PDB file of C-alpha atoms and ligand atoms in Angstrom:
ATOM      1  CA  MET A 129      36.129 -41.540   2.795  1.00 56.00           C
ATOM      2  CA  THR A 130      33.074 -42.045   0.627  1.00 77.00           C
ATOM      3  CA  ASP A 131      32.705 -39.684  -2.298  1.00 95.00           C
ATOM      4  CA  ALA A 132      29.284 -38.109  -1.903  1.00 96.00           C
ATOM      5  CA  VAL A 133      29.141 -36.913  -5.510  1.00 96.00           C
ATOM      6  CA  GLN A 134      29.977 -40.384  -6.821  1.00 97.00           C
ATOM      7  CA  ASN A 135      27.250 -41.780  -4.584  1.00 97.00           C
ATOM      8  CA  LEU A 136      24.803 -39.331  -6.131  1.00 97.00           C
ATOM      9  CA  VAL A 137      25.916 -40.244  -9.656  1.00 97.00           C
ATOM     10  CA  ALA A 138      25.372 -43.922  -8.836  1.00 97.00           C
ATOM     11  CA  ALA A 139      21.970 -43.233  -7.275  1.00 97.00           C
ATOM     12  CA  LEU A 140      20.865 -41.285 -10.367  1.00 98.00           C
ATOM     13  CA  ALA A 141      22.036 -44.091 -12.655  1.00 97.00           C
ATOM     14  CA  ALA A 142      20.216 -46.679 -10.541  1.00 98.00           C
ATOM     15  CA  GLY A 143      16.962 -44.693 -10.514  1.00 97.00           C
ATOM     16  CA  GLN A 144      17.183 -44.206  -6.761  1.00 98.00           C
ATOM     17  CA  VAL A 145      17.135 -40.457  -7.322  1.00 98.00           C
ATOM     18  CA  GLU A 146      14.752 -38.931  -9.860  1.00 98.00           C
ATOM     19  CA  VAL A 147      15.202 -35.525 -11.469  1.00 98.00           C
ATOM     20  CA  VAL A 148      11.846 -33.689 -11.464  1.00 98.00           C
ATOM     21  CA  ASP A 149      11.509 -30.586 -13.625  1.00 98.00           C
ATOM     22  CA  LEU A 150       9.719 -27.852 -11.688  1.00 98.00           C
ATOM     23  CA  THR A 151       9.859 -25.469 -14.667  1.00 98.00           C
ATOM     24  CA  GLN A 152       6.942 -24.329 -16.833  1.00 98.00           C
ATOM     25  CA  PRO A 153       7.549 -24.109 -20.602  1.00 98.00           C
ATOM     26  CA  LEU A 154       8.571 -20.619 -21.709  1.00 97.00           C
ATOM     27  CA  SER A 155       6.871 -19.265 -24.839  1.00 97.00           C
ATOM     28  CA  GLU A 156       4.750 -16.391 -26.126  1.00 97.00           C
ATOM     29  CA  GLU A 157       1.793 -18.139 -24.471  1.00 96.00           C
ATOM     30  CA  THR A 158       3.377 -18.185 -21.001  1.00 97.00           C
ATOM     31  CA  PRO A 159       1.069 -16.229 -18.654  1.00 97.00           C
ATOM     32  CA  ILE A 160       2.557 -12.960 -17.408  1.00 97.00           C
ATOM     33  CA  LEU A 161       1.720 -10.602 -14.566  1.00 96.00           C
ATOM     34  CA  ARG A 162      -0.709  -7.778 -15.424  1.00 94.00           C
ATOM     35  CA  LEU A 163      -0.438  -4.603 -13.325  1.00 94.00           C
ATOM     36  CA  PRO A 164      -3.119  -1.890 -13.440  1.00 91.00           C
ATOM     37  CA  GLU A 165      -2.539   1.641 -14.712  1.00 91.00           C
ATOM     38  CA  PRO A 166      -0.320   3.623 -14.212  1.00 95.00           C
ATOM     39  CA  PHE A 167       2.303   0.892 -13.605  1.00 96.00           C
ATOM     40  CA  ALA A 168       4.632  -0.425 -16.306  1.00 96.00           C
ATOM     41  CA  ASN A 169       4.043  -3.981 -17.437  1.00 96.00           C
ATOM     42  CA  THR A 170       6.439  -6.693 -18.524  1.00 96.00           C
ATOM     43  CA  PRO A 171       6.642  -7.746 -22.171  1.00 96.00           C
ATOM     44  CA  ARG A 172       5.869 -11.331 -23.049  1.00 97.00           C
ATOM     45  CA  PHE A 173       8.629 -13.793 -23.702  1.00 98.00           C
ATOM     46  CA  ARG A 174       9.360 -13.976 -27.413  1.00 98.00           C
ATOM     47  CA  LEU A 175      11.855 -15.536 -29.793  1.00 98.00           C
ATOM     48  CA  ARG A 176      12.901 -13.387 -32.738  1.00 98.00           C
ATOM     49  CA  GLU A 177      14.426 -15.540 -35.419  1.00 98.00           C
ATOM     50  CA  LEU A 178      17.891 -14.547 -36.641  1.00 98.00           C
ATOM     51  CA  SER A 179      18.373 -17.348 -39.166  1.00 98.00           C
ATOM     52  CA  HIS A 180      16.933 -20.780 -39.835  1.00 98.00           C
ATOM     53  CA  TYR A 181      19.291 -22.611 -42.222  1.00 98.00           C
ATOM     54  CA  ASP A 182      18.610 -19.907 -44.783  1.00 98.00           C
ATOM     55  CA  GLU A 183      20.369 -17.025 -46.524  1.00 98.00           C
ATOM     56  CA  ARG A 184      20.714 -15.275 -43.154  1.00 98.00           C
ATOM     57  CA  GLY A 185      22.727 -18.242 -41.885  1.00 98.00           C
ATOM     58  CA  PRO A 186      22.776 -21.292 -44.145  1.00 98.00           C
ATOM     59  CA  ALA A 187      23.949 -23.897 -41.630  1.00 98.00           C
ATOM     60  CA  TRP A 188      22.493 -22.562 -38.401  1.00 98.00           C
ATOM     61  CA  TYR A 189      19.288 -21.777 -36.546  1.00 98.00           C
ATOM     62  CA  TRP A 190      19.231 -19.227 -33.749  1.00 98.00           C
ATOM     63  CA  ASN A 191      17.040 -16.608 -32.142  1.00 98.00           C
ATOM     64  CA  ALA A 192      17.232 -13.436 -30.128  1.00 98.00           C
ATOM     65  CA  LEU A 193      15.455 -13.584 -26.763  1.00 96.00           C
ATOM     66  CA  GLU A 194      12.973 -10.896 -25.812  1.00 96.00           C
ATOM     67  CA  GLY A 195      10.954 -10.605 -22.647  1.00 96.00           C
ATOM     68  CA  GLY A 196      10.937  -9.539 -19.047  1.00 97.00           C
ATOM     69  CA  GLU A 197      13.130 -10.846 -16.252  1.00 98.00           C
ATOM     70  CA  HIS A 198       9.998 -11.873 -14.347  1.00 98.00           C
ATOM     71  CA  THR A 199       8.492 -14.162 -16.967  1.00 97.00           C
ATOM     72  CA  GLY A 200       7.368 -17.742 -16.475  1.00 98.00           C
ATOM     73  CA  THR A 201       9.158 -19.839 -13.901  1.00 98.00           C
ATOM     74  CA  HIS A 202      11.529 -17.246 -12.492  1.00 98.00           C
ATOM     75  CA  PHE A 203      13.729 -16.127  -9.613  1.00 98.00           C
ATOM     76  CA  ASP A 204      13.156 -12.920  -7.620  1.00 98.00           C
ATOM     77  CA  ALA A 205      16.440 -11.456  -6.336  1.00 98.00           C
ATOM     78  CA  PRO A 206      16.446  -9.203  -3.240  1.00 98.00           C
ATOM     79  CA  ILE A 207      17.128  -6.085  -5.344  1.00 98.00           C
ATOM     80  CA  HIS A 208      13.752  -6.613  -7.080  1.00 98.00           C
ATOM     81  CA  TRP A 209      11.967  -4.886  -4.190  1.00 98.00           C
ATOM     82  CA  VAL A 210      12.566  -1.463  -2.690  1.00 98.00           C
ATOM     83  CA  THR A 211      13.109  -3.116   0.703  1.00 98.00           C
ATOM     84  CA  GLY A 212      16.030  -5.095  -0.772  1.00 98.00           C
ATOM     85  CA  GLN A 213      17.443  -2.359  -2.969  1.00 98.00           C
ATOM     86  CA  ASP A 214      20.903  -2.457  -1.344  1.00 98.00           C
ATOM     87  CA  GLN A 215      21.156  -6.243  -1.531  1.00 98.00           C
ATOM     88  CA  ASP A 216      22.095  -8.789  -4.191  1.00 98.00           C
ATOM     89  CA  ASP A 217      21.089  -8.570  -7.811  1.00 98.00           C
ATOM     90  CA  VAL A 218      20.504 -11.897  -9.504  1.00 98.00           C
ATOM     91  CA  SER A 219      24.127 -12.201 -10.690  1.00 98.00           C
ATOM     92  CA  GLN A 220      25.376 -11.728  -7.120  1.00 98.00           C
ATOM     93  CA  VAL A 221      23.409 -14.525  -5.471  1.00 98.00           C
ATOM     94  CA  PRO A 222      26.056 -16.920  -4.105  1.00 98.00           C
ATOM     95  CA  PRO A 223      25.994 -20.212  -6.046  1.00 98.00           C
ATOM     96  CA  GLY A 224      25.788 -22.196  -2.820  1.00 98.00           C
ATOM     97  CA  ARG A 225      22.398 -20.580  -2.268  1.00 98.00           C
ATOM     98  CA  LEU A 226      21.093 -21.902  -5.591  1.00 98.00           C
ATOM     99  CA  VAL A 227      21.179 -25.492  -4.308  1.00 98.00           C
ATOM    100  CA  GLY A 228      19.319 -26.493  -1.166  1.00 98.00           C
ATOM    101  CA  PRO A 229      16.672 -28.711   0.399  1.00 98.00           C
ATOM    102  CA  ALA A 230      12.995 -28.118  -0.246  1.00 98.00           C
ATOM    103  CA  VAL A 231       9.886 -28.875   1.763  1.00 99.00           C
ATOM    104  CA  VAL A 232       6.337 -28.782   0.413  1.00 99.00           C
ATOM    105  CA  ILE A 233       3.234 -27.518   2.179  1.00 98.00           C
ATOM    106  CA  ASP A 234       0.191 -28.645   0.190  1.00 98.00           C
ATOM    107  CA  HIS A 235      -2.913 -26.491   0.384  1.00 98.00           C
ATOM    108  CA  ALA A 236      -4.309 -27.425  -3.037  1.00 98.00           C
ATOM    109  CA  ASP A 237      -7.640 -28.486  -1.517  1.00 98.00           C
ATOM    110  CA  ARG A 238      -8.056 -25.198   0.329  1.00 98.00           C
ATOM    111  CA  ALA A 239      -7.069 -23.108  -2.706  1.00 98.00           C
ATOM    112  CA  ALA A 240      -9.563 -25.038  -4.849  1.00 98.00           C
ATOM    113  CA  ALA A 241     -12.307 -24.088  -2.390  1.00 98.00           C
ATOM    114  CA  ASP A 242     -11.144 -20.460  -2.050  1.00 98.00           C
ATOM    115  CA  PRO A 243      -8.919 -18.850  -4.698  1.00 98.00           C
ATOM    116  CA  ASP A 244      -8.001 -16.124  -2.183  1.00 98.00           C
ATOM    117  CA  HIS A 245      -6.777 -18.715   0.334  1.00 98.00           C
ATOM    118  CA  LEU A 246      -3.820 -17.546   2.473  1.00 98.00           C
ATOM    119  CA  LEU A 247      -1.170 -19.588   4.266  1.00 98.00           C
ATOM    120  CA  ARG A 248      -0.859 -18.634   7.962  1.00 98.00           C
ATOM    121  CA  VAL A 249       1.818 -19.051  10.629  1.00 98.00           C
ATOM    122  CA  GLU A 250      -0.213 -21.760  12.351  1.00 98.00           C
ATOM    123  CA  ASP A 251      -0.327 -23.760   9.104  1.00 98.00           C
ATOM    124  CA  VAL A 252       3.463 -23.742   8.891  1.00 98.00           C
ATOM    125  CA  GLU A 253       3.774 -24.586  12.587  1.00 98.00           C
ATOM    126  CA  ALA A 254       1.424 -27.539  12.062  1.00 98.00           C
ATOM    127  CA  PHE A 255       3.627 -28.699   9.167  1.00 98.00           C
ATOM    128  CA  GLU A 256       6.726 -28.373  11.369  1.00 98.00           C
ATOM    129  CA  ALA A 257       5.056 -30.412  14.122  1.00 98.00           C
ATOM    130  CA  ASP A 258       4.625 -33.266  11.629  1.00 98.00           C
ATOM    131  CA  HIS A 259       7.776 -32.950   9.515  1.00 98.00           C
ATOM    132  CA  GLY A 260      10.349 -31.008  11.516  1.00 98.00           C
ATOM    133  CA  PRO A 261      11.549 -27.425  11.212  1.00 98.00           C
ATOM    134  CA  LEU A 262      11.748 -25.619   7.884  1.00 98.00           C
ATOM    135  CA  PRO A 263      15.212 -26.317   6.454  1.00 98.00           C
ATOM    136  CA  GLU A 264      18.080 -23.937   7.068  1.00 98.00           C
ATOM    137  CA  GLY A 265      19.395 -22.818   3.676  1.00 98.00           C
ATOM    138  CA  GLY A 266      16.404 -24.370   1.933  1.00 98.00           C
ATOM    139  CA  TRP A 267      13.098 -23.580   0.307  1.00 98.00           C
ATOM    140  CA  LEU A 268       9.512 -23.621   1.416  1.00 99.00           C
ATOM    141  CA  LEU A 269       7.439 -24.645  -1.610  1.00 99.00           C
ATOM    142  CA  TYR A 270       3.777 -23.743  -1.282  1.00 98.00           C
ATOM    143  CA  ARG A 271       1.578 -26.003  -3.358  1.00 98.00           C
ATOM    144  CA  THR A 272      -1.843 -24.643  -4.285  1.00 98.00           C
ATOM    145  CA  GLY A 273      -2.737 -26.635  -7.404  1.00 98.00           C
ATOM    146  CA  TRP A 274      -2.477 -23.428  -9.420  1.00 98.00           C
ATOM    147  CA  ASP A 275      -0.071 -25.086 -11.868  1.00 98.00           C
ATOM    148  CA  ALA A 276      -3.091 -26.832 -13.435  1.00 98.00           C
ATOM    149  CA  ARG A 277      -4.109 -23.404 -14.798  1.00 98.00           C
ATOM    150  CA  ALA A 278      -0.684 -22.454 -16.155  1.00 97.00           C
ATOM    151  CA  GLN A 279      -1.597 -23.060 -19.818  1.00 96.00           C
ATOM    152  CA  ASP A 280      -4.623 -20.733 -19.639  1.00 97.00           C
ATOM    153  CA  GLU A 281      -3.715 -17.147 -18.822  1.00 97.00           C
ATOM    154  CA  ALA A 282      -7.238 -16.027 -17.863  1.00 98.00           C
ATOM    155  CA  ALA A 283      -7.683 -18.931 -15.455  1.00 98.00           C
ATOM    156  CA  PHE A 284      -4.139 -18.540 -14.145  1.00 98.00           C
ATOM    157  CA  LEU A 285      -4.485 -14.812 -13.370  1.00 98.00           C
ATOM    158  CA  ASN A 286      -8.133 -15.289 -12.307  1.00 98.00           C
ATOM    159  CA  ALA A 287      -8.915 -11.558 -12.333  1.00 97.00           C
ATOM    160  CA  ASP A 288     -12.281  -9.824 -12.163  1.00 96.00           C
ATOM    161  CA  ASP A 289     -13.210  -6.174 -11.658  1.00 94.00           C
ATOM    162  CA  THR A 290     -11.893  -6.384  -8.082  1.00 94.00           C
ATOM    163  CA  GLY A 291      -8.466  -7.578  -9.272  1.00 95.00           C
ATOM    164  CA  PRO A 292      -6.736 -10.957  -9.372  1.00 97.00           C
ATOM    165  CA  HIS A 293      -7.816 -13.790  -7.078  1.00 98.00           C
ATOM    166  CA  THR A 294      -5.010 -16.277  -6.539  1.00 98.00           C
ATOM    167  CA  PRO A 295      -3.763 -17.952  -3.348  1.00 98.00           C
ATOM    168  CA  GLY A 296      -0.843 -16.661  -1.314  1.00 98.00           C
ATOM    169  CA  ILE A 297       0.545 -16.016   2.151  1.00 98.00           C
ATOM    170  CA  ASP A 298      -0.861 -13.667   4.785  1.00 98.00           C
ATOM    171  CA  VAL A 299       1.023 -10.646   6.142  1.00 98.00           C
ATOM    172  CA  ALA A 300       1.945 -12.167   9.504  1.00 98.00           C
ATOM    173  CA  CYS A 301       3.215 -15.384   7.917  1.00 98.00           C
ATOM    174  CA  ALA A 302       5.275 -13.532   5.317  1.00 98.00           C
ATOM    175  CA  ARG A 303       6.935 -11.468   8.052  1.00 98.00           C
ATOM    176  CA  TRP A 304       7.533 -14.563  10.182  1.00 98.00           C
ATOM    177  CA  LEU A 305       9.042 -16.572   7.314  1.00 98.00           C
ATOM    178  CA  ALA A 306      11.334 -13.640   6.543  1.00 98.00           C
ATOM    179  CA  ASP A 307      12.438 -12.939  10.110  1.00 98.00           C
ATOM    180  CA  GLU A 308      11.981 -16.126  12.111  1.00 98.00           C
ATOM    181  CA  ARG A 309      12.797 -19.017   9.790  1.00 98.00           C
ATOM    182  CA  PRO A 310      16.236 -19.799   8.283  1.00 98.00           C
ATOM    183  CA  ILE A 311      14.948 -20.514   4.774  1.00 98.00           C
ATOM    184  CA  LEU A 312      16.396 -19.242   1.473  1.00 98.00           C
ATOM    185  CA  GLY A 313      12.977 -18.253   0.257  1.00 98.00           C
ATOM    186  CA  ILE A 314       9.599 -19.425  -0.915  1.00 98.00           C
ATOM    187  CA  GLY A 315       8.487 -21.057  -4.136  1.00 99.00           C
ATOM    188  CA  VAL A 316       4.942 -20.892  -5.487  1.00 98.00           C
ATOM    189  CA  GLU A 317       2.874 -22.064  -8.458  1.00 98.00           C
ATOM    190  CA  THR A 318       1.216 -18.688  -9.058  1.00 98.00           C
ATOM    191  CA  VAL A 319       2.423 -15.752 -11.196  1.00 98.00           C
ATOM    192  CA  GLY A 320       4.110 -14.126  -8.183  1.00 98.00           C
ATOM    193  CA  THR A 321       4.979 -15.018  -4.612  1.00 98.00           C
ATOM    194  CA  ASP A 322       2.211 -12.801  -3.258  1.00 98.00           C
ATOM    195  CA  ALA A 323      -1.507 -13.475  -3.299  1.00 98.00           C
ATOM    196  CA  GLY A 324      -3.565 -11.945  -6.078  1.00 98.00           C
ATOM    197  CA  ALA A 325      -5.239  -9.626  -3.560  1.00 97.00           C
ATOM    198  CA  ALA A 326      -1.919  -8.589  -1.938  1.00 98.00           C
ATOM    199  CA  HIS A 327      -2.076  -5.117  -3.524  1.00 96.00           C
ATOM    200  CA  SER A 328      -4.679  -4.397  -0.811  1.00 96.00           C
ATOM    201  CA  PHE A 329      -2.689  -5.850   2.130  1.00 98.00           C
ATOM    202  CA  ASP A 330      -0.853  -3.779   4.771  1.00 97.00           C
ATOM    203  CA  PRO A 331       1.907  -3.638   3.728  1.00 97.00           C
ATOM    204  CA  PRO A 332       1.106  -4.368   0.097  1.00 97.00           C
ATOM    205  CA  PHE A 333       2.855  -7.421  -1.393  1.00 98.00           C
ATOM    206  CA  PRO A 334       4.165  -8.662   1.995  1.00 98.00           C
ATOM    207  CA  CYS A 335       6.098 -11.634   0.588  1.00 98.00           C
ATOM    208  CA  HIS A 336       8.058  -9.359  -1.706  1.00 98.00           C
ATOM    209  CA  SER A 337       8.453  -6.698   0.968  1.00 98.00           C
ATOM    210  CA  PHE A 338       9.555  -8.889   3.888  1.00 98.00           C
ATOM    211  CA  LEU A 339      11.356 -11.791   2.207  1.00 98.00           C
ATOM    212  CA  LEU A 340      13.329  -9.810  -0.365  1.00 98.00           C
ATOM    213  CA  GLY A 341      14.014  -7.176   2.290  1.00 98.00           C
ATOM    214  CA  ALA A 342      15.521  -9.942   4.431  1.00 98.00           C
ATOM    215  CA  GLY A 343      17.849 -10.984   1.587  1.00 98.00           C
ATOM    216  CA  LYS A 344      15.720 -14.009   0.744  1.00 98.00           C
ATOM    217  CA  TYR A 345      14.396 -15.106  -2.643  1.00 98.00           C
ATOM    218  CA  GLY A 346      11.259 -15.983  -4.532  1.00 98.00           C
ATOM    219  CA  LEU A 347      10.550 -18.678  -7.112  1.00 98.00           C
ATOM    220  CA  THR A 348       7.333 -18.462  -9.081  1.00 98.00           C
ATOM    221  CA  GLN A 349       5.200 -20.323 -11.575  1.00 98.00           C
ATOM    222  CA  LEU A 350       6.552 -23.713 -10.531  1.00 98.00           C
ATOM    223  CA  ALA A 351       5.336 -26.976 -12.079  1.00 98.00           C
ATOM    224  CA  ASN A 352       5.177 -30.542 -10.772  1.00 98.00           C
ATOM    225  CA  VAL A 353       5.407 -29.594  -7.102  1.00 98.00           C
ATOM    226  CA  ASP A 354       2.839 -32.369  -6.536  1.00 98.00           C
ATOM    227  CA  ARG A 355       5.581 -34.860  -7.470  1.00 98.00           C
ATOM    228  CA  LEU A 356       7.726 -33.887  -4.482  1.00 98.00           C
ATOM    229  CA  PRO A 357       7.536 -35.403  -1.002  1.00 98.00           C
ATOM    230  CA  PRO A 358       6.820 -33.106   1.968  1.00 98.00           C
ATOM    231  CA  THR A 359      10.512 -33.300   2.876  1.00 98.00           C
ATOM    232  CA  GLY A 360      13.612 -34.887   1.370  1.00 98.00           C
ATOM    233  CA  ALA A 361      13.965 -33.231  -2.058  1.00 98.00           C
ATOM    234  CA  LEU A 362      16.998 -31.207  -3.114  1.00 98.00           C
ATOM    235  CA  LEU A 363      16.211 -28.152  -5.232  1.00 98.00           C
ATOM    236  CA  ILE A 364      18.470 -26.584  -7.850  1.00 98.00           C
ATOM    237  CA  ALA A 365      17.416 -23.116  -9.048  1.00 98.00           C
ATOM    238  CA  ALA A 366      19.527 -21.777 -11.901  1.00 97.00           C
ATOM    239  CA  PRO A 367      18.667 -18.189 -12.890  1.00 98.00           C
ATOM    240  CA  LEU A 368      20.683 -16.522 -15.631  1.00 98.00           C
ATOM    241  CA  LYS A 369      23.621 -14.527 -14.255  1.00 98.00           C
ATOM    242  CA  ILE A 370      22.231 -11.207 -15.502  1.00 98.00           C
ATOM    243  CA  VAL A 371      24.492  -8.413 -14.257  1.00 98.00           C
ATOM    244  CA  GLY A 372      22.318  -5.921 -12.428  1.00 98.00           C
ATOM    245  CA  GLY A 373      19.270  -8.107 -13.019  1.00 98.00           C
ATOM    246  CA  SER A 374      16.342  -8.091 -10.605  1.00 98.00           C
ATOM    247  CA  GLY A 375      15.436 -11.651 -11.481  1.00 98.00           C
ATOM    248  CA  SER A 376      15.566 -14.148 -14.301  1.00 98.00           C
ATOM    249  CA  PRO A 377      13.682 -16.938 -15.966  1.00 98.00           C
ATOM    250  CA  THR A 378      15.007 -19.992 -14.180  1.00 98.00           C
ATOM    251  CA  ARG A 379      15.318 -23.694 -14.725  1.00 98.00           C
ATOM    252  CA  VAL A 380      14.269 -25.273 -11.447  1.00 99.00           C
ATOM    253  CA  LEU A 381      15.047 -28.962 -10.873  1.00 98.00           C
ATOM    254  CA  ALA A 382      14.416 -31.179  -7.896  1.00 98.00           C
ATOM    255  CA  LEU A 383      16.337 -34.318  -6.991  1.00 98.00           C
ATOM    256  CA  VAL A 384      13.902 -36.690  -5.339  1.00 98.00           C
ATOM    257  CA  PRO A 385      14.719 -40.016  -3.655  1.00 97.00           C
ATOM    258  CA  ARG A 386      12.687 -42.954  -5.045  1.00 94.00           C
TER     259      ARG A 386
HETATM  260 MN1  LIG B 104       8.993 -11.842  -9.920  1.00 76.76          MN
END
């Protein structure tokens, strides 16, 4: 019997499979979510130097990490939302659910024309008519082109006095993806899985509410989604195994056939 892992190793070595990094760099400059008063906000990611080949540690350089769980490219575990409060924290997500196929729906053109653009059920059904059903045990990645703004926090959050304006998913589609499709979750390029205006939806933040409530996951602030085909990539999402954690900065990699 053929060894599938050895076949993958050979394909990687031969350049038949490319590893694409879907992760944004994590630094003090990484854009973070901004909630209005009276809600608590997340601290920025920060390195606090412990020693740097100096009297504090002559032969070694190391740092303490500071920052929120939901910073940069990160994973939302079901327990993050009140609807998923009895479900898995990030350390409890089964490892088999951290590796799975990914499909990409590309609405970058529509989001460029309308920053409040929302994905609808009929858009996903149109994708399925062309590319087959959303993958069981896999991810729906929603490309909006928002990654081009990821180095500029003001442009990335795109807020005015009416709140943030970033693309997302409408209420009906969020409910349908949670209840009617066998996916692991959704991945987006924006600061969160919900649209910027989703504070005003009914219910508010429907992606968080329905998907996490259904035991599914979110991946945010992805990069390089434009380098993936509509179908055929394998996604590896590796959040830190934070006991009791609601999420974690995550290295997200895609294996893509070339
Ligand atoms: Mn989050």
